[in-house]
Amino acid sequence: MTDPTGDDVPTVLVVVGTRPEIVKLAPVIRNLRRTDALDDALVHTGQHYDDELSGSFFETLSLPAPDVSLDVGSSDQSRQTADALAGLGDVLRSRDPDVVLAQGDTNTVLAAALATSKHTARFGHVEAGIRSFDRSMPEEVNRVVADRVSDWLFAPTSTAVDNLAAEGLTEGVVETGNTVVDACLRHRELAAESSDVLDRFDLAADEYVLSTIHRPRNTDDRERLRTIVETLDSAPYPVVLPAHPRLQNALDELNVEPSGSLRVVDPLDYLDFLALLTAARLVVTDSGGVQEEASILEVPCLTVRPNTERPETVDAGVNELVEPTALGDRLRRLCARDDERREMTGAPTLYGDGEAARRIVDTLVEELEA
């Protein structure tokens, strides 16, 4: 692209593949569109194949349609990564961008990082430096590898900066805050205006629990999953559990039919989910992104995992790590005790001030101009 002065403008290729990436990169995309100093293009790998989990987001969040869609779809981890890597390699050769941006820890991010390392473009990793220190998680491996080949490491917190330094990564590190704050603050307003999900589900604010369970540690272990489902089904308040495809398949194999408090529902539109989270009494999850959103929205969070890459939430007292066998006691206590629930709120600025996307784009403009 050429700007009005006749000079070439650097091109930034933004790569997304899953719902959280689209949500968290939406503020970055909007900031890129506002500057004349950079051109941009959007590539969607299609790692999430359900339209409710990805495709419809672009319209819902007032984002431009992708310039390129790869439609890699669902498959085993290696093949999905390989398909995305090959497709992104073709895109880089045809479009020849100056910068590639990707966010998070998915197979799409790993593929984007590796493809860019074979090209002349520079790679920027949004949400760099997050660590669970559990290499059995595919996401942890993706994070570490992506950071190793990044030119810009956009770290969301000082903890993430410290993690990078401990690995010898200090060049190109910029502490920006997390774009999840930017996204949550704007999208919360959209959800309040457009979502009627509480009415549709016949729920009252502060009188239900929201849950998300999708990580292999929980879905692939039959006894773990059975304990989680039975615990949620015996909760003192209604529990809404949107079923990610991996979870639904696991429930079908387990042949579990909740008959108490648990309501397993189809995957939700993002704004419906955000409206439910905003008004929930508490959330039970294994999602890193939901842990962040819960802290921003001041909703107490129980995370069914032995570790987390969001330790700030635990340190701040707004999130607790629980094993399935201990989930019941904590769930019942937090449902019953308002004083304990209030102690697990109060960290809405834990991940920044809502200006992370601006800092990322400003950094690119300044360094590419230099």
Coordinates of C-alpha atoms in Angstrom, one line a residue:
M1 CA 0.0 0.0 0.0
T2 CA 1.1 3.6 -0.6
D3 CA 0.2 6.5 1.7
P4 CA -0.9 10.0 0.4
T5 CA 2.7 11.2 0.3
G6 CA 3.6 8.4 -2.1
D7 CA 5.6 6.4 0.4
D8 CA 5.1 2.6 0.9
V9 CA 3.3 1.7 4.0
P10 CA 4.3 -1.4 6.0
T11 CA 1.7 -4.2 5.9
V12 CA 0.6 -6.1 9.1
L13 CA -0.9 -9.5 8.6
V14 CA -3.2 -10.4 11.5
V15 CA -3.7 -14.2 11.9
V16 CA -6.7 -15.6 13.9
G17 CA -8.1 -19.1 14.2
T18 CA -10.3 -19.5 17.2
R19 CA -12.9 -17.5 19.1
P20 CA -10.6 -16.2 21.9
E21 CA -8.1 -15.0 19.3
I22 CA -10.8 -13.1 17.4
V23 CA -12.1 -11.5 20.6
K24 CA -8.7 -10.5 21.9
L25 CA -7.4 -9.2 18.6
A26 CA -10.5 -7.3 17.8
P27 CA -9.2 -4.1 19.5
V28 CA -5.9 -4.5 17.7
I29 CA -7.6 -4.8 14.4
R30 CA -9.7 -1.7 15.1
N31 CA -6.6 0.3 16.0
L32 CA -4.8 -0.8 12.9
R33 CA -7.7 0.3 10.8
R34 CA -7.5 3.8 12.4
T35 CA -3.9 4.5 11.5
D36 CA -2.7 5.6 8.1
A37 CA 0.9 4.5 9.0
L38 CA 0.2 0.8 8.5
D39 CA -1.8 -1.3 6.1
D40 CA -3.4 -4.5 7.4
A41 CA -4.9 -7.8 6.2
L42 CA -6.7 -10.5 8.2
V43 CA -6.3 -14.2 7.8
H44 CA -8.6 -16.8 9.5
T45 CA -7.2 -20.3 9.6
G46 CA -10.6 -21.7 10.5
Q47 CA -9.2 -23.8 13.4
H48 CA -12.7 -23.5 15.0
Y49 CA -15.1 -24.9 12.4
D50 CA -18.4 -24.1 14.1
D51 CA -19.8 -20.8 12.9
E52 CA -21.0 -19.9 16.4
L53 CA -17.4 -20.3 17.6
S54 CA -15.7 -18.2 15.0
G55 CA -17.3 -17.1 11.7
S56 CA -20.2 -15.1 12.9
F57 CA -17.9 -13.1 15.2
F58 CA -16.7 -10.8 12.5
E59 CA -20.1 -9.4 12.0
T60 CA -21.1 -9.6 15.6
L61 CA -18.0 -7.6 16.7
S62 CA -18.2 -5.2 13.7
L63 CA -14.9 -6.5 12.3
P64 CA -14.0 -6.7 8.6
A65 CA -14.5 -10.1 7.0
P66 CA -11.2 -12.0 6.6
D67 CA -9.1 -11.3 3.5
V68 CA -8.1 -15.0 3.5
S69 CA -9.8 -18.0 5.0
L70 CA -7.9 -21.3 5.1
D71 CA -10.6 -23.6 6.5
V72 CA -8.1 -26.0 8.2
G73 CA -10.9 -27.3 10.4
S74 CA -10.7 -29.9 13.1
S75 CA -8.2 -32.7 13.1
D76 CA -5.5 -34.1 15.3
Q77 CA -3.0 -31.6 16.7
S78 CA -0.2 -32.4 14.3
R79 CA -2.2 -32.3 11.2
Q80 CA -4.1 -29.2 12.1
T81 CA -0.8 -27.4 12.8
A82 CA 0.7 -28.7 9.6
D83 CA -2.3 -27.6 7.5
A84 CA -2.3 -24.1 9.0
L85 CA 1.5 -23.9 8.5
A86 CA 1.3 -24.8 4.9
G87 CA -1.6 -22.5 4.2
L88 CA 0.0 -19.6 6.0
G89 CA 3.3 -20.2 4.1
D90 CA 1.4 -19.7 0.9
V91 CA -0.3 -16.5 2.2
L92 CA 3.1 -15.1 3.2
R93 CA 4.6 -15.8 -0.2
S94 CA 1.7 -14.2 -2.0
R95 CA 1.2 -11.2 0.2
D96 CA 4.7 -10.5 1.4
P97 CA 3.8 -8.6 4.6
D98 CA 6.3 -6.8 6.8
V99 CA 4.8 -8.0 10.1
V100 CA 2.7 -11.0 11.2
L101 CA 0.7 -10.7 14.4
A102 CA -1.0 -13.6 16.3
Q103 CA -2.3 -13.9 19.8
G104 CA -2.2 -16.6 22.5
D105 CA -1.3 -20.3 22.5
T106 CA -3.3 -22.2 19.8
N107 CA -2.1 -24.3 16.9
T108 CA -2.8 -21.3 14.7
V109 CA -0.4 -19.2 16.7
L110 CA 2.3 -21.9 16.5
A111 CA 1.8 -22.2 12.8
A112 CA 1.9 -18.4 12.3
A113 CA 5.1 -18.2 14.3
L114 CA 6.9 -21.0 12.4
A115 CA 5.7 -19.8 9.0
T116 CA 6.9 -16.3 9.7
S117 CA 10.3 -17.6 10.8
K118 CA 10.7 -19.0 7.3
H119 CA 9.9 -15.6 5.7
T120 CA 11.4 -12.1 5.8
A121 CA 8.5 -10.7 7.8
R122 CA 8.8 -10.1 11.6
F123 CA 6.6 -11.8 14.0
G124 CA 4.7 -10.2 16.9
H125 CA 3.3 -12.4 19.7
V126 CA 0.4 -10.8 21.5
E127 CA 0.1 -12.3 25.1
A128 CA 3.8 -13.4 25.2
G129 CA 5.4 -14.8 28.3
I130 CA 2.4 -16.5 29.8
R131 CA 3.4 -19.8 31.4
S132 CA 1.7 -22.6 33.2
F133 CA 5.1 -24.5 33.5
D134 CA 3.2 -27.7 32.5
R135 CA 4.7 -29.0 29.2
S136 CA 2.1 -31.7 29.1
M137 CA -0.3 -29.0 27.9
P138 CA -0.1 -28.5 24.1
E139 CA -0.8 -24.8 24.7
E140 CA 2.3 -24.4 26.9
V141 CA 4.5 -25.8 24.1
N142 CA 2.9 -23.5 21.6
R143 CA 3.5 -20.5 23.8
V144 CA 7.2 -21.3 24.4
V145 CA 8.0 -22.0 20.8
A146 CA 6.1 -18.9 19.5
D147 CA 8.0 -16.7 22.0
R148 CA 11.3 -18.2 20.9
V149 CA 10.9 -17.0 17.3
S150 CA 9.2 -13.7 18.0
D151 CA 10.6 -10.3 17.1
W152 CA 8.2 -8.5 19.3
L153 CA 7.0 -10.0 22.6
F154 CA 3.9 -8.1 23.7
A155 CA 3.7 -9.2 27.3
P156 CA 0.4 -8.6 29.2
T157 CA 1.8 -8.4 32.7
S158 CA 5.0 -7.9 34.7
T159 CA 4.9 -11.6 35.5
A160 CA 5.0 -12.4 31.8
V161 CA 8.0 -10.1 31.4
D162 CA 9.7 -11.9 34.2
N163 CA 9.0 -15.3 32.7
L164 CA 10.5 -14.2 29.4
A165 CA 13.6 -12.8 31.2
A166 CA 14.0 -16.1 33.0
E167 CA 14.2 -17.8 29.6
G168 CA 16.8 -15.3 28.3
L169 CA 14.3 -13.3 26.2
T170 CA 14.7 -9.6 26.8
E171 CA 15.0 -8.1 23.4
G172 CA 11.7 -6.9 21.8
V173 CA 9.7 -7.3 25.0
V174 CA 7.0 -4.7 25.6
E175 CA 4.7 -4.8 28.6
T176 CA 1.3 -3.7 27.1
G177 CA -1.4 -4.9 29.4
N178 CA -3.8 -7.5 28.0
T179 CA -6.1 -6.8 25.1
V180 CA -8.7 -8.9 26.9
V181 CA -9.4 -5.8 29.0
D182 CA -9.9 -3.6 25.9
A183 CA -12.2 -6.3 24.4
C184 CA -14.2 -7.0 27.6
L185 CA -14.9 -3.3 28.3
R186 CA -16.2 -2.6 24.8
H187 CA -18.0 -5.9 24.3
R188 CA -19.7 -5.8 27.7
E189 CA -21.6 -2.8 26.4
L190 CA -22.6 -4.5 23.2
A191 CA -23.8 -7.5 25.2
A192 CA -25.9 -5.4 27.5
E193 CA -27.6 -3.8 24.5
S194 CA -28.2 -6.8 22.4
S195 CA -28.4 -10.0 24.4
D196 CA -31.6 -11.4 25.9
V197 CA -30.0 -14.6 27.1
L198 CA -31.0 -14.4 30.7
D199 CA -34.7 -14.1 29.6
R200 CA -34.3 -16.9 27.1
F201 CA -32.9 -19.2 29.8
D202 CA -35.2 -17.9 32.5
L203 CA -32.4 -16.9 34.8
A204 CA -32.0 -14.1 37.3
A205 CA -28.8 -12.2 37.8
D206 CA -26.7 -13.5 40.6
E207 CA -28.8 -16.7 40.9
Y208 CA -27.0 -19.1 38.6
V209 CA -23.5 -20.5 38.0
L210 CA -21.8 -20.4 34.6
S211 CA -19.4 -23.2 33.6
T212 CA -17.0 -24.0 30.8
I213 CA -15.1 -27.2 30.6
H214 CA -13.1 -28.1 27.5
R215 CA -9.5 -28.9 28.2
P216 CA -8.4 -32.5 27.5
R217 CA -7.2 -33.0 31.1
N218 CA -10.9 -32.8 32.1
T219 CA -12.7 -34.1 29.0
D220 CA -10.5 -37.1 28.2
D221 CA -10.4 -38.5 31.7
R222 CA -13.7 -40.3 32.3
E223 CA -13.6 -40.3 36.1
R224 CA -12.5 -36.6 36.2
L225 CA -15.3 -35.6 33.9
R226 CA -17.9 -37.7 35.7
T227 CA -17.0 -36.1 39.0
I228 CA -17.2 -32.6 37.5
V229 CA -20.6 -33.2 35.9
E230 CA -22.1 -34.9 39.0
T231 CA -20.8 -32.0 41.2
L232 CA -22.3 -29.3 38.9
D233 CA -25.6 -31.2 38.7
S234 CA -25.9 -31.2 42.5
A235 CA -25.2 -27.4 42.8
P236 CA -27.6 -25.3 44.9
Y237 CA -28.2 -22.9 41.9
P238 CA -28.8 -23.6 38.2
V239 CA -25.6 -24.2 36.3
V240 CA -25.4 -23.3 32.6
L241 CA -22.7 -25.3 30.7
P242 CA -22.2 -24.4 27.0
A243 CA -20.8 -27.5 25.4
H244 CA -17.7 -27.1 23.4
P245 CA -17.6 -29.9 20.7
R246 CA -14.9 -31.8 22.6
L247 CA -17.0 -31.7 25.8
Q248 CA -20.2 -32.8 24.0
N249 CA -18.4 -35.8 22.5
A250 CA -17.0 -36.8 25.9
L251 CA -20.5 -36.5 27.5
D252 CA -22.0 -38.7 24.8
E253 CA -19.4 -41.3 25.4
L254 CA -19.8 -41.1 29.1
N255 CA -23.6 -41.5 28.7
V256 CA -24.3 -38.8 31.3
E257 CA -27.7 -37.3 31.5
P258 CA -27.9 -34.5 34.1
S259 CA -31.2 -34.4 36.0
G260 CA -30.6 -31.7 38.6
S261 CA -29.1 -28.3 38.5
L262 CA -26.9 -28.7 35.4
R263 CA -28.2 -27.5 32.0
V264 CA -25.9 -28.5 29.1
V265 CA -26.6 -26.1 26.2
D266 CA -25.3 -25.6 22.7
P267 CA -22.3 -23.2 22.2
L268 CA -23.3 -19.6 22.7
D269 CA -22.9 -16.5 20.7
Y270 CA -20.0 -14.6 22.3
L271 CA -22.2 -11.6 23.4
D272 CA -24.7 -14.1 25.0
F273 CA -21.8 -15.7 26.8
L274 CA -20.4 -12.4 28.0
A275 CA -23.8 -11.4 29.2
L276 CA -24.1 -14.6 31.2
L277 CA -20.7 -14.2 32.7
T278 CA -21.3 -10.6 33.7
A279 CA -24.4 -11.5 35.7
A280 CA -23.3 -14.9 37.1
R281 CA -23.0 -15.7 40.8
L282 CA -19.7 -17.4 40.1
V283 CA -18.0 -19.3 37.2
V284 CA -16.5 -22.8 37.1
T285 CA -14.0 -23.2 34.3
D286 CA -10.8 -24.6 32.9
S287 CA -10.3 -21.8 30.4
G288 CA -7.5 -19.3 30.8
G289 CA -9.5 -16.6 29.0
V290 CA -12.5 -17.0 31.2
Q291 CA -10.3 -16.6 34.3
E292 CA -9.2 -13.3 32.9
E293 CA -12.7 -12.1 32.0
A294 CA -14.0 -13.1 35.4
S295 CA -11.4 -11.0 37.1
I296 CA -12.3 -8.0 34.9
L297 CA -16.0 -8.4 35.5
E298 CA -15.5 -9.2 39.2
V299 CA -17.1 -12.6 39.1
P300 CA -15.6 -15.2 41.5
C301 CA -13.9 -18.0 39.6
L302 CA -13.1 -21.7 40.4
T303 CA -10.7 -23.2 38.0
V304 CA -10.8 -27.0 37.7
R305 CA -7.1 -27.5 37.0
P306 CA -3.9 -28.2 39.0
N307 CA -2.2 -25.1 37.5
T308 CA -2.8 -22.0 35.6
E309 CA -1.0 -19.6 33.2
R310 CA -2.9 -16.8 34.9
P311 CA -1.3 -16.9 38.4
E312 CA -2.1 -13.2 38.9
T313 CA -5.8 -14.1 39.4
V314 CA -4.9 -16.6 42.1
D315 CA -2.5 -14.2 43.8
A316 CA -5.2 -11.5 43.8
G317 CA -7.6 -13.9 45.5
V318 CA -10.2 -13.8 42.7
N319 CA -9.6 -17.3 41.4
E320 CA -9.0 -20.6 43.0
L321 CA -7.5 -23.8 41.6
V322 CA -9.6 -26.8 42.6
E323 CA -9.5 -30.5 41.8
P324 CA -12.8 -32.2 40.9
T325 CA -13.0 -34.0 44.2
A326 CA -12.9 -30.7 46.1
L327 CA -15.1 -28.7 43.7
G328 CA -18.4 -29.6 45.5
D329 CA -17.4 -28.1 48.8
R330 CA -16.1 -24.9 47.3
L331 CA -19.0 -24.5 45.0
R332 CA -21.6 -25.0 47.7
R333 CA -19.8 -22.6 50.1
L334 CA -19.4 -19.8 47.6
C335 CA -23.1 -20.2 46.6
A336 CA -24.1 -19.8 50.2
R337 CA -21.7 -17.3 51.6
D338 CA -21.9 -13.7 50.2
D339 CA -19.0 -12.5 52.3
E340 CA -16.7 -15.1 50.8
R341 CA -17.9 -14.3 47.3
R342 CA -17.2 -10.6 47.8
E343 CA -13.7 -11.4 48.9
M344 CA -13.1 -13.0 45.5
T345 CA -13.9 -9.8 43.5
G346 CA -12.2 -6.5 43.3
A347 CA -9.5 -7.0 40.6
P348 CA -10.9 -5.4 37.4
T349 CA -7.6 -3.8 36.5
L350 CA -5.4 -6.8 37.1
Y351 CA -4.7 -7.1 33.3
G352 CA -4.4 -3.4 32.5
D353 CA -6.3 -0.2 31.7
G354 CA -7.9 -1.1 28.4
E355 CA -5.1 0.5 26.3
A356 CA -3.1 -2.6 25.4
A357 CA -4.2 -2.6 21.7
R358 CA -3.1 1.1 21.3
R359 CA 0.3 0.3 22.8
I360 CA 0.8 -2.6 20.5
V361 CA 0.0 -0.6 17.3
D362 CA 2.0 2.4 18.5
T363 CA 5.0 0.2 19.0
L364 CA 4.7 -1.2 15.5
V365 CA 4.3 2.3 14.0
E366 CA 7.3 3.7 15.9
E367 CA 9.7 0.8 15.3
L368 CA 8.7 0.3 11.6
E369 CA 9.1 4.0 10.9
A370 CA 12.5 3.9 12.6

